[in-house]
Coordinates of C-alpha atoms in Angstrom, one line a residue:
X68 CA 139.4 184.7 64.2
X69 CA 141.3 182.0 65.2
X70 CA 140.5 178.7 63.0
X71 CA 141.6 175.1 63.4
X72 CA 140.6 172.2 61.8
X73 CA 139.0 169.0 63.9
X74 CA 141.0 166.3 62.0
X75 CA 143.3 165.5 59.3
X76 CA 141.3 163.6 57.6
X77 CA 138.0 166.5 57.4
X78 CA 137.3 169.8 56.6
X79 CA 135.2 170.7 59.6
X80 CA 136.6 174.1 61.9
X81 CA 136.8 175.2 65.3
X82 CA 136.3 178.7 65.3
X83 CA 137.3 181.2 68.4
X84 CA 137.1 185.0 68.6
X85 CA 139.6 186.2 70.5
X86 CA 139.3 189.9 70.0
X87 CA 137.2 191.8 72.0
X88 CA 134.3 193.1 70.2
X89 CA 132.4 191.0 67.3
X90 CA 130.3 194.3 65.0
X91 CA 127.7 193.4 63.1
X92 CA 128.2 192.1 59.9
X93 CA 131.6 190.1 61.6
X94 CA 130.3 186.9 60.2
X95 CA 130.9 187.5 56.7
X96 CA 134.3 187.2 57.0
X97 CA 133.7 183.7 57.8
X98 CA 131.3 183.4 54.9
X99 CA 133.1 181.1 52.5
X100 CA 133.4 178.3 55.0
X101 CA 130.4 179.1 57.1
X102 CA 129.4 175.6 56.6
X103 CA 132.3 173.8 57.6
X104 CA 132.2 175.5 61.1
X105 CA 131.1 172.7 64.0
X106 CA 132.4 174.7 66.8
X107 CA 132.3 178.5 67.5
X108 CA 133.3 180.2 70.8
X109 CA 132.6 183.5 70.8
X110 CA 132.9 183.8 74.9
X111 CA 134.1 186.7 76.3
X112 CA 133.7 189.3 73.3
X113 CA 131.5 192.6 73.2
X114 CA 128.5 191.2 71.2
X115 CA 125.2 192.5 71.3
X116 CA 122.4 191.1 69.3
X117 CA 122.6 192.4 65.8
X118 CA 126.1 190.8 65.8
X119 CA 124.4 187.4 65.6
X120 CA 123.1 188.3 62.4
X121 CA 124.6 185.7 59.9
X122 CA 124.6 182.6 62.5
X123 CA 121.9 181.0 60.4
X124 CA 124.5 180.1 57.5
X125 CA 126.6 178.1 59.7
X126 CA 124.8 174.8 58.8
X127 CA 127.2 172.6 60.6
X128 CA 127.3 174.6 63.8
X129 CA 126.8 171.7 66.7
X130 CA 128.4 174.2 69.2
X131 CA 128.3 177.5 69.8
X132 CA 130.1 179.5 73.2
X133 CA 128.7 182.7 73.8
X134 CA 129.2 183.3 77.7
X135 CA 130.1 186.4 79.2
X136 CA 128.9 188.6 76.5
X137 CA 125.8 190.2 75.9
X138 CA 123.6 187.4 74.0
X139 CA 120.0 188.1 74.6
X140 CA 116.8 186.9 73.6
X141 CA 116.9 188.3 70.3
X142 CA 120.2 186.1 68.9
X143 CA 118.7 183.2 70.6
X144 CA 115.6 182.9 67.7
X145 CA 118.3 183.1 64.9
X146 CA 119.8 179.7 66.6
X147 CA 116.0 178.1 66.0
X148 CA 116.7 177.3 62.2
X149 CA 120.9 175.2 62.8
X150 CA 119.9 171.8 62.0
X151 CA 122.8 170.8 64.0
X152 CA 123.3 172.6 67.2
X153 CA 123.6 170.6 70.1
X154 CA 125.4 172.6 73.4
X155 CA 125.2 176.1 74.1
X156 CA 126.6 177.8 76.9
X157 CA 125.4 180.9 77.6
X158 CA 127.0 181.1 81.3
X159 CA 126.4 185.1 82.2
X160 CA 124.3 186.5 79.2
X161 CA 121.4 188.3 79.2
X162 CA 119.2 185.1 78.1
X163 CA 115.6 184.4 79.6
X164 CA 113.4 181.8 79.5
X165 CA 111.3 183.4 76.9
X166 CA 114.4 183.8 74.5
X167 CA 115.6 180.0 75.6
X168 CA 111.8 178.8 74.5
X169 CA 112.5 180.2 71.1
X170 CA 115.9 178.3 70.8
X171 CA 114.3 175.3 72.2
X172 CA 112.4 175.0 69.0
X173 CA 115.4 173.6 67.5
X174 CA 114.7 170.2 68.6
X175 CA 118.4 169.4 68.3
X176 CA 119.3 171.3 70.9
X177 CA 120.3 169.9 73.5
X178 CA 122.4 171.1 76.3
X179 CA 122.2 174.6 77.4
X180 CA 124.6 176.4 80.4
X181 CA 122.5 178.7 82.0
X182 CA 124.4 179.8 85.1
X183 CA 124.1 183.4 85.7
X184 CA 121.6 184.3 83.0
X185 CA 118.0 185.4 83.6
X186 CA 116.2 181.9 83.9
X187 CA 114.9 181.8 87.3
X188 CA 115.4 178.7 89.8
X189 CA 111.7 178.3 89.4
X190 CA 112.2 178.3 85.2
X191 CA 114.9 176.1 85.4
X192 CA 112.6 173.5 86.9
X193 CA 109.7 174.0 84.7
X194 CA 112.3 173.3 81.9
X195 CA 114.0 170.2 83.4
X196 CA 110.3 169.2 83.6
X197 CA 108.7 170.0 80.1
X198 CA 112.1 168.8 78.4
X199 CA 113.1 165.9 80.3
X200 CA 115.6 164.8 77.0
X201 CA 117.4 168.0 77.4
X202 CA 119.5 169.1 79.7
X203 CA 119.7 172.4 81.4
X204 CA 123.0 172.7 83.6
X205 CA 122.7 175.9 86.0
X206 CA 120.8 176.8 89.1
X207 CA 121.5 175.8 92.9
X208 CA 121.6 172.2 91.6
X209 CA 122.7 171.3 88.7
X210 CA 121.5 168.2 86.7
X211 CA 123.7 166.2 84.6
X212 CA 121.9 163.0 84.3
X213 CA 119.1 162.4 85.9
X214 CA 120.7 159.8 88.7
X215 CA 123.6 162.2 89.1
X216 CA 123.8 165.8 90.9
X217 CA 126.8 167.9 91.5
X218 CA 126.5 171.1 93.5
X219 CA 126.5 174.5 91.2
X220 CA 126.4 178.2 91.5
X221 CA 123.3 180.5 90.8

């Protein structure tokens, strides 16, 4: 792992994975200061599921980066219980609505990247619509405030 701290004056990290494949059980390396970790990127890496296992003791976690890996629906419940995860980017993951539902319990999430996952066009506007605080970036359109549109990719 590479690890940084976010200021002199705290003890808060910014964590990225540069390797290529996270196993299970990879978080326990980052057990002892598991709660001083605000961002994690773990973009680009072989992860499956089971590697997610142990995300629920980052308690500080406000961002987490998982895109082009295999993050599914099962690692997105485990993200339901950080009381402080804001953005997540899950930009071409195997996510779905139903897995993105379970995240979305966490009411303090609230920006997710959703280009080139398995939310549907159709999903994605049923979302912007039954979570109006929220915002969903992704689709043919994508939404960045509600008075402002930019064009995206699917």
């Amino acid at each position: 792992f590479r690890v940084s701290f976010l200021g002199e004056q705290n003890f808060f990290l910014d964590v990225q994975f540069p390797g290529d494949t996270l196993q299970p059980g990879t978080f326990a390396a980052l057990e002892p200061v598991a709660g001083q970790v605000v961002f994690l990127d773990l973009s680009n890496s072989f992860l499956v599921d089971s590697t997610m296992s142990g995300i629920e003791n980052f308690d500080h976690l406000s961002r987490l980066d998982v895109r082009g890996t295999n993050f599914g629906d099962p690692a997105a419940v485990q993200l339901s219980g950080l009381p402080f995860l804001e953005t997540l980017n899950a930009f071409r993951t195997r996510l779905t609505t139903a897995g993105l539902e379970q995240a979305l319990a966490n009411r303090t999430l609230k920006k997710v990247y959703l280009w080139q996952t398995r939310v549907t066009r159709a999903e994605l506007t049923s979302l912007r619509a039954r979570y109006p605080e929220r915002q969903f970036i992704g689709g043919s359109t994508l939404q960045v405030h509600a008075d402002t549109t930019r064009a995206g990719e699917e």
